[in-house]
Tab-separated table of C-alpha atoms in Angstrom:
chain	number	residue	atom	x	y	z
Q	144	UNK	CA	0.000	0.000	0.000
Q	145	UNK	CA	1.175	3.605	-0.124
Q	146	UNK	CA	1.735	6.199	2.573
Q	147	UNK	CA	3.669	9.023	3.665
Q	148	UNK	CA	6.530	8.431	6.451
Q	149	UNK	CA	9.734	10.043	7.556
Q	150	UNK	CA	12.501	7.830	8.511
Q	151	UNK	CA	14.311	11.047	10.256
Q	152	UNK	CA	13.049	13.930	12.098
Q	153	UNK	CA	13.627	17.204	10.035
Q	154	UNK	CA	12.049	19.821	7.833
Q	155	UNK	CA	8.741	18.764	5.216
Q	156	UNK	CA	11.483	17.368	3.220
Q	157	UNK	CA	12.105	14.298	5.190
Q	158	UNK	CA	8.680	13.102	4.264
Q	159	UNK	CA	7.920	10.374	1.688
Q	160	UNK	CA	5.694	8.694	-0.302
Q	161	UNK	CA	6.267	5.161	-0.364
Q	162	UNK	CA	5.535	1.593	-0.366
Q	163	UNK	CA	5.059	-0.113	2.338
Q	164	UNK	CA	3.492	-3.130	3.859
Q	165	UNK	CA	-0.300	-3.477	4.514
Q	166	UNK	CA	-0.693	-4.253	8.125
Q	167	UNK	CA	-2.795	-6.451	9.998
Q	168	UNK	CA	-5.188	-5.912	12.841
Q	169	UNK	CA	-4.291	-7.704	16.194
Q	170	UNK	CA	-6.825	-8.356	19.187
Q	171	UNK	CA	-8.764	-5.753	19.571
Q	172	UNK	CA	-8.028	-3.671	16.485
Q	173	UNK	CA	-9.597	-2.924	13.100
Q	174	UNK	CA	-8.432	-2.443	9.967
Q	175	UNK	CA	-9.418	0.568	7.998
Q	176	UNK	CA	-9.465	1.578	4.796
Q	177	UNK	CA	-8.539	5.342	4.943
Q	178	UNK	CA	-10.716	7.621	2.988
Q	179	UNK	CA	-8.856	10.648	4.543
Q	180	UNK	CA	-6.731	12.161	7.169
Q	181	UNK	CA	-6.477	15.507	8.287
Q	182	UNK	CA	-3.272	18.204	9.066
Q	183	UNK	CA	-3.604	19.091	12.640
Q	184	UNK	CA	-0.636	21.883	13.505
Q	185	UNK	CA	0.819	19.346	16.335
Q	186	UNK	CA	2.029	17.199	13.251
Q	187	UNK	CA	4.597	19.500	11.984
Q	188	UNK	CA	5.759	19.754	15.483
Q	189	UNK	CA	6.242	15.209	15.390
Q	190	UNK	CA	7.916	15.315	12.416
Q	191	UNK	CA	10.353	18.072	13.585
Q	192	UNK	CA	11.165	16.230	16.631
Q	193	UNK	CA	9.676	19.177	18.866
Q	194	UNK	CA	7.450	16.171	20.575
Q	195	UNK	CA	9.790	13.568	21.102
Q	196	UNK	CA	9.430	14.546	25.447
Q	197	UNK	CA	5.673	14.267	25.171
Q	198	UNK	CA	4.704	12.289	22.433
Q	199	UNK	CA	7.383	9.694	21.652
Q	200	UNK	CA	7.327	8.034	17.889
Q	201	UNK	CA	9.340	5.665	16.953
Q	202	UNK	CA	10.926	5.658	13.081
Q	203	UNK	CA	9.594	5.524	10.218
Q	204	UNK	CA	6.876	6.860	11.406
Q	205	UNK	CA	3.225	7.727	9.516
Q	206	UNK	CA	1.670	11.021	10.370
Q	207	UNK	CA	-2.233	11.224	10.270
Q	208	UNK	CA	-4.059	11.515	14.226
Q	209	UNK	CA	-7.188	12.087	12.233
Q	210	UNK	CA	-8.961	9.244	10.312
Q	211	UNK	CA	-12.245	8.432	8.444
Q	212	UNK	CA	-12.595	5.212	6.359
Q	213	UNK	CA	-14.329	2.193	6.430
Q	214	UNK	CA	-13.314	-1.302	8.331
Q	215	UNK	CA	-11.998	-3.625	5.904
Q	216	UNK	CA	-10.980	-6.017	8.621
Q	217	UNK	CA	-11.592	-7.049	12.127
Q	218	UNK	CA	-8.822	-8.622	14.988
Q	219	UNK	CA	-9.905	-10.902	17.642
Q	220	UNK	CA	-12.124	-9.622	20.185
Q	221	UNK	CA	-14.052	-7.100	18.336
Q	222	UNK	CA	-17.765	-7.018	18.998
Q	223	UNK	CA	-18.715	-3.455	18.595
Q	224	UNK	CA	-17.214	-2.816	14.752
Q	225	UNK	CA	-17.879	-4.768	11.835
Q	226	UNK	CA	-16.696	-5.153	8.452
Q	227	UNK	CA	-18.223	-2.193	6.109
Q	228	UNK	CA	-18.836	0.280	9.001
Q	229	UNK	CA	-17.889	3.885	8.314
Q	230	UNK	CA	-16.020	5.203	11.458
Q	231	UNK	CA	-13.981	8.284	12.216
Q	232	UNK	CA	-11.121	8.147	15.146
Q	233	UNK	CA	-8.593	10.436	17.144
Q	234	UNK	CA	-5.807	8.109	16.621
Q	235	UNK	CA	-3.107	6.807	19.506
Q	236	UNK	CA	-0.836	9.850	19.271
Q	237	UNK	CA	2.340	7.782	19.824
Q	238	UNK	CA	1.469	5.133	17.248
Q	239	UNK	CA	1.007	4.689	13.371
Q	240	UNK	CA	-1.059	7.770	11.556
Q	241	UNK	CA	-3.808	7.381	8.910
Q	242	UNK	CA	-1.686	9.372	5.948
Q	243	UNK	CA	-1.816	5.894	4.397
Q	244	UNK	CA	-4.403	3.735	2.208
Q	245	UNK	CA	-4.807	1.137	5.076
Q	246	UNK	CA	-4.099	1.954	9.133
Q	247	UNK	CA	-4.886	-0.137	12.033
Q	248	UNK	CA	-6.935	1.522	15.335
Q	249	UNK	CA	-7.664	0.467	18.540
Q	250	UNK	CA	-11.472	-0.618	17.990
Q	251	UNK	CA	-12.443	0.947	21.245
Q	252	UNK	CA	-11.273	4.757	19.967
Q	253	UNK	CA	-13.712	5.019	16.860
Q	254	UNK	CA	-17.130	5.678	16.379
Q	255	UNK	CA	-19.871	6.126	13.350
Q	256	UNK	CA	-18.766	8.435	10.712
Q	257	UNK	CA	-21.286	11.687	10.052
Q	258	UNK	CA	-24.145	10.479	7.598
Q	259	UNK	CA	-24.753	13.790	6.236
Q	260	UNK	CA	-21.070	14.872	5.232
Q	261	UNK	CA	-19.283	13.008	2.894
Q	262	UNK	CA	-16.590	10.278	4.816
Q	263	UNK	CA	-13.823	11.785	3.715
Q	264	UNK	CA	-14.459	15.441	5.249
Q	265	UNK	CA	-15.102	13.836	8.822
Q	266	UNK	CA	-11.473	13.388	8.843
Q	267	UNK	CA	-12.075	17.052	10.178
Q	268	UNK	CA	-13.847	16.548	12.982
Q	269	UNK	CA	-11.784	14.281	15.677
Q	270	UNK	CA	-8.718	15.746	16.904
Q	271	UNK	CA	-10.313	19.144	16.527
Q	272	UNK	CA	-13.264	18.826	17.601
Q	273	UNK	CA	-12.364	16.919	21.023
Q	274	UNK	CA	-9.950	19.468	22.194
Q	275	UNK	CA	-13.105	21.955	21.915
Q	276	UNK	CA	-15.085	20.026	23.645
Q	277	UNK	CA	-12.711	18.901	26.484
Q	278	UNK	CA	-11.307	22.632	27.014
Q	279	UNK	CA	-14.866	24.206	26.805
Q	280	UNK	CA	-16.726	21.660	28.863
Q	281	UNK	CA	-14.507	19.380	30.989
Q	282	UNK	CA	-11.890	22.098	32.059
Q	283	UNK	CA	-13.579	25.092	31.377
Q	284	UNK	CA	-17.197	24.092	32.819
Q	285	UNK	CA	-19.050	25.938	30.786
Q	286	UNK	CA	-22.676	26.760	31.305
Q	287	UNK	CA	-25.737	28.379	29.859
Q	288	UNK	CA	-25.325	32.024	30.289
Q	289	UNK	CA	-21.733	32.135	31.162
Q	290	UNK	CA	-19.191	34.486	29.096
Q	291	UNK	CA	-16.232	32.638	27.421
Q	292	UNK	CA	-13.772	34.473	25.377
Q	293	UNK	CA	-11.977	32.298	22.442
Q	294	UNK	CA	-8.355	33.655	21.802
Q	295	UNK	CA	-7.546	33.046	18.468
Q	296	UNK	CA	-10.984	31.675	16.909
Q	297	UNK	CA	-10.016	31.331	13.513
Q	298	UNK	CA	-8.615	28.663	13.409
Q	299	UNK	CA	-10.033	24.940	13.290
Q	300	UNK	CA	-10.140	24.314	16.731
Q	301	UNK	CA	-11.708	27.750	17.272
Q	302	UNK	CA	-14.570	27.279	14.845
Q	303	UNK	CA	-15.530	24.391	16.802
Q	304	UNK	CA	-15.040	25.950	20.070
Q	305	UNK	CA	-17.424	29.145	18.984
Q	306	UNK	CA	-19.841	26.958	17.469
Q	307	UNK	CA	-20.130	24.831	20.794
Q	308	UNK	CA	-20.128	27.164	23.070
Q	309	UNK	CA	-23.221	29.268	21.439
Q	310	UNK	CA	-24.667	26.042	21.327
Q	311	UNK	CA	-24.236	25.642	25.575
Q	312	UNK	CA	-26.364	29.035	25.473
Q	313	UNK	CA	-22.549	30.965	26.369
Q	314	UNK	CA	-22.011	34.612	25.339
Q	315	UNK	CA	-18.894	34.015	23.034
Q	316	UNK	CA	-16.323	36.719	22.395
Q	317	UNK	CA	-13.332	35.903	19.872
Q	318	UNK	CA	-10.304	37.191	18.621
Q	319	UNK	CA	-9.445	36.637	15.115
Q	320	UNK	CA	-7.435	38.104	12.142
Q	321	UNK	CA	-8.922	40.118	9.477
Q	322	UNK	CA	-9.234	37.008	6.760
Q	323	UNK	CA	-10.768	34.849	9.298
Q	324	UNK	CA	-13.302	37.219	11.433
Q	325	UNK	CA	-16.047	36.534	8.787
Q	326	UNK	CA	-15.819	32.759	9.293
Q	327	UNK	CA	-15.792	33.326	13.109
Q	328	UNK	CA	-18.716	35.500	12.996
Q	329	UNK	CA	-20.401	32.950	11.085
Q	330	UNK	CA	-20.041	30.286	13.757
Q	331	UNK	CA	-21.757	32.644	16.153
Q	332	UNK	CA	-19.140	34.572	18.136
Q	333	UNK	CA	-21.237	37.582	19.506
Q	334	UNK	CA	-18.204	39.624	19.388
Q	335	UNK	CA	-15.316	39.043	17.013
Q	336	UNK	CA	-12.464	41.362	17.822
Q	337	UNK	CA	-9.602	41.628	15.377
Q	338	UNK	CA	-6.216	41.145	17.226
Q	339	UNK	CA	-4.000	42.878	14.787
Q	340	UNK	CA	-5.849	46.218	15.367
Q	341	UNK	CA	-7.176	46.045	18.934
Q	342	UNK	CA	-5.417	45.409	21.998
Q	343	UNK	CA	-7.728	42.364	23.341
Q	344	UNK	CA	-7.613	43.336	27.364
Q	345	UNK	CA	-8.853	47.277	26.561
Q	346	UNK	CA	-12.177	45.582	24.171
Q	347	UNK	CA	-13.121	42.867	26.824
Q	348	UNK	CA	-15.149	45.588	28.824
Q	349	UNK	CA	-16.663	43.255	31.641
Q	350	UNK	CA	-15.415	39.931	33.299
Q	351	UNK	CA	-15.670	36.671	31.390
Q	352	UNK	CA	-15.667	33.273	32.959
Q	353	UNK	CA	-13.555	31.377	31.164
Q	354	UNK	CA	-10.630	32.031	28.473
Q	355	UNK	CA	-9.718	29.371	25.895
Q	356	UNK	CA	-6.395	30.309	24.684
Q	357	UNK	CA	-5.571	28.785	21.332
Q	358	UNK	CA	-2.989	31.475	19.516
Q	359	UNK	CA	0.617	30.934	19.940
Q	360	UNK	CA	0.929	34.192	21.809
Q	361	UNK	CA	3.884	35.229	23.752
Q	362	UNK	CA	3.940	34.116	27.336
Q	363	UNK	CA	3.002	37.724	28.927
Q	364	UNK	CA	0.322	38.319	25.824
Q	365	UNK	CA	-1.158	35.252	27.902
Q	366	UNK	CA	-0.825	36.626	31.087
Q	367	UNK	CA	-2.158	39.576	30.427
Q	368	UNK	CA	-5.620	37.821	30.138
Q	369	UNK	CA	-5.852	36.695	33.437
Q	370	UNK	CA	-7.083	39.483	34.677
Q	371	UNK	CA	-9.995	39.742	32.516
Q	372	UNK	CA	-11.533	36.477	33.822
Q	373	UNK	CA	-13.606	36.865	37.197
Q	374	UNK	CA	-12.936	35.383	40.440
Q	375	UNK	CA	-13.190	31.366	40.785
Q	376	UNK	CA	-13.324	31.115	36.711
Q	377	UNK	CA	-10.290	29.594	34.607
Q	378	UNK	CA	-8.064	29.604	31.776
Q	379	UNK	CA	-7.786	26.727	29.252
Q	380	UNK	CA	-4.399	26.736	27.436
Q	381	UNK	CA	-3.858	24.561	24.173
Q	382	UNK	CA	-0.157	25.744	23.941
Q	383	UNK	CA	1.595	22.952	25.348
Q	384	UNK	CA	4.508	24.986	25.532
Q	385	UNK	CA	4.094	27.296	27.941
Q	386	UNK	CA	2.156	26.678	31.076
Q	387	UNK	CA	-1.178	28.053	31.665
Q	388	UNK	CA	-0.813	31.333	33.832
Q	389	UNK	CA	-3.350	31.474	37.282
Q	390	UNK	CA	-3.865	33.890	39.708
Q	391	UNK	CA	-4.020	31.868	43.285
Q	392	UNK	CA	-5.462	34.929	45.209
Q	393	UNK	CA	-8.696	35.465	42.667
Q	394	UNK	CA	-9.013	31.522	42.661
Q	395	UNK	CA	-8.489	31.815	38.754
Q	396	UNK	CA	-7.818	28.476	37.600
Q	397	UNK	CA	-4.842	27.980	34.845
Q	398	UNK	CA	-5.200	24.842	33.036
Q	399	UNK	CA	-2.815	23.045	30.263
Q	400	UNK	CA	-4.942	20.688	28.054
Q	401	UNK	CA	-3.697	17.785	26.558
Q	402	UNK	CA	-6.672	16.460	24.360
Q	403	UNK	CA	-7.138	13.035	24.918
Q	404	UNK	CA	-9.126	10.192	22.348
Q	405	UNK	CA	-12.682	9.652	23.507
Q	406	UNK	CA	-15.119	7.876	21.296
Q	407	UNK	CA	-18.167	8.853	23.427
Q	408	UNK	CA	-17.589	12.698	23.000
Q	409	UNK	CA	-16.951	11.907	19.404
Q	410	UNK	CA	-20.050	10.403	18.876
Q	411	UNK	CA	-21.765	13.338	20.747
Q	412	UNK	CA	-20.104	15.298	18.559
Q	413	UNK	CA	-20.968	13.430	15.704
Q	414	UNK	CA	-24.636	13.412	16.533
Q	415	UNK	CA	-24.284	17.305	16.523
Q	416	UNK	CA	-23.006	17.177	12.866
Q	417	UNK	CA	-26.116	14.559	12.139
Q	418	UNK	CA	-28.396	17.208	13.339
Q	419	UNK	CA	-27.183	20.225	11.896
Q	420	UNK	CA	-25.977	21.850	15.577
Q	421	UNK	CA	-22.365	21.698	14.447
Q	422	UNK	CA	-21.236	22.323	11.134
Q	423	UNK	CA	-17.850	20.352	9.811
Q	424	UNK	CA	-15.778	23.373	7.855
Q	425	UNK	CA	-12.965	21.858	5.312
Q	426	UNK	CA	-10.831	24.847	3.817
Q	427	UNK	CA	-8.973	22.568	1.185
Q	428	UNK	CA	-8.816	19.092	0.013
Q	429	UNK	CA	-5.201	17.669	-0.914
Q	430	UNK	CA	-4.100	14.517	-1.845
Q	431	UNK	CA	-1.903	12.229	0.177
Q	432	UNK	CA	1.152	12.188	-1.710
Q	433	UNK	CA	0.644	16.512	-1.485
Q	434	UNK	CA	1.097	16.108	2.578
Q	435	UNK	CA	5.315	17.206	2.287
Q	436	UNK	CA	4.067	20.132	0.302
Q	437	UNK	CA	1.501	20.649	2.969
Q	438	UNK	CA	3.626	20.537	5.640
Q	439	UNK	CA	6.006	22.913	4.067
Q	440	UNK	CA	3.089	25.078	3.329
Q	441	UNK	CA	2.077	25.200	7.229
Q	442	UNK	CA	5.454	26.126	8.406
Q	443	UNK	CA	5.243	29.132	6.238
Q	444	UNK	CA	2.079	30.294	8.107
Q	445	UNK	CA	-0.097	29.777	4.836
Q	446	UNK	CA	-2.618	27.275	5.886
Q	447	UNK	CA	-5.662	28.981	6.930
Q	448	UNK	CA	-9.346	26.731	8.378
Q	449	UNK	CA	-8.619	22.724	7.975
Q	450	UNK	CA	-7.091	21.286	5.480
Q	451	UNK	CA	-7.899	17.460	4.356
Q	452	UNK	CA	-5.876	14.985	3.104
Q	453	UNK	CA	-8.078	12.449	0.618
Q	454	UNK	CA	-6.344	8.953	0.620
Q	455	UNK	CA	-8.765	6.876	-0.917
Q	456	UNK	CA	-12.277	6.846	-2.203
Q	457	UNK	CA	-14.852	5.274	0.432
């Protein structure tokens, strides 16, 4: 089968399209037959070797956290997937990625694919959509009626996060750049304030509960925010690296998220999709053997919304 591997940490250059051998499913595992895969920005960072502390991969190794395809074959012990099924997965982090025809998950991570999007685009949904969910609902603790302001909505993550959270009946405020505030506004943000022209902490006029940081700001940038949540509310970081900032005295929470696989959330989330509540936004389409010039084109900063990588036809 073909994939995409690097057999050395390094630039986008290291990556290749290649043969390689079709694997088999082992107890408790399924074989799928990829449809697509998604770029998530953490993957640039596991190919550069930025991860190795955290998230250990062993070489070659085959990018891909996202996958949607359909189960092709079944390992011992499987009750729960069948052959044919259409499932979507956050994939073991640590462990082989889905930019390849065939890839083998742990049965107990996946869940139904989206009927009402085509398979391929629900490649978009997992990793994404899971860190939204977990920093929103179990850090954050969002409820009905709550403010929550999203630093640095426009990206994938942050579409999600907006959409959700306007969804939990939250007042949503969100800071985006000038080509993405449309797209934020569109997922509901109340207030969408551009970052590039407005200094964030003087347009946040009253206390919010919650901050969801997702912009690779500078380390006082993020602890300038602090003081705009009230007392006993928190802030959810999704830059792993710098530590969440908290202020002790107010009883201001700082939290560092580290989304973890969960097929239940994913087939809440998925249910959302199903029903219209949450709407699955792909930017681009690419094929697999485009991912090097994919990765390339993130570390230049040009990648804007999510980006899908088709690897076969479902």
């Amino acid at each position: 089968m073909k994939a995409v591997r690097f057999h050395e940490f390094g630039g986008p250059e290291v990556l290749r399209y290649e043969d390689v051998a079709q694997p088999t499913p082992g107890v408790g595992q399924v074989r799928i037959r990829v449809a697509a895969t998604s770029f998530n920005g953490v993957d640039g960072n596991i190919r550069a070797g930025y991860m190795q502390g955290p998230i250990p991969v062993e070489l070659p190794h085959t990018p891909g956290l996202d996958v949607a395809g359909t189960v092709d074959a079944v390992g011992d012990g499987v009750v729960d997937v069948a052959v044919g099924d259409q499932v979507i997965g956050f994939l073991p982090m640590t462990g082989t990625g889905a930019a390849a025809e065939y890839v083998i998950a742990p049965a107990e991570i996946l869940t139904g694919a989206p009927r009402n999007i085509p398979l391929a685009d629900a490649a978009a949904l997992p990793l994404v959509g899971l860190t939204a969910w977990q920093a929103l609902f179990d850090h954050g603790n969002l409820t009905a009626g709550q403010r929550v302001l999203v630093n640095g909505a426009g990206g994938a993550v942050g579409g999600y996060a907006v959409q959700l959270a306007k969804e939990a009946g939250a007042r949503v405020i969100a800071t985006a750049s000038p080509h993405s505030v449309d797209r934020v506004r569109a997922a509901g943000a109340d207030e969408v304030i551009d970052h590039t022209t407005t200094d964030v902490t003087a347009a946040v006029t009253a206390p919010v509960d919650l901050v969801l940081n997702l912009a690779p700001v500078a380390p006082e940038q993020l602890a300038a925010l602090v003081p705009l949540i009230r007392d006993g509310g928190a802030l959810v970081n999704t830059t792993v690296w710098m530590p969440a900032p908290s202020d002790e005295e107010r009883r201001v929470r700082g939290i560092d998220l580290f989304v973890r696989s969960d097929a239940d959330q994913l087939a809440d989330l998925v249910a959302r999709v199903g029903t219209g509540e949450l709407r699955v936004e792909v930017a681009r389409r690419v094929a697999l053997a485009e991912l090097p010039v994919l990765h390339a084109q993130a570390g230049a900063g040009e990648l804007s919304g999510k980006t899908v990588v088709l690897v076969t036809t479902a």
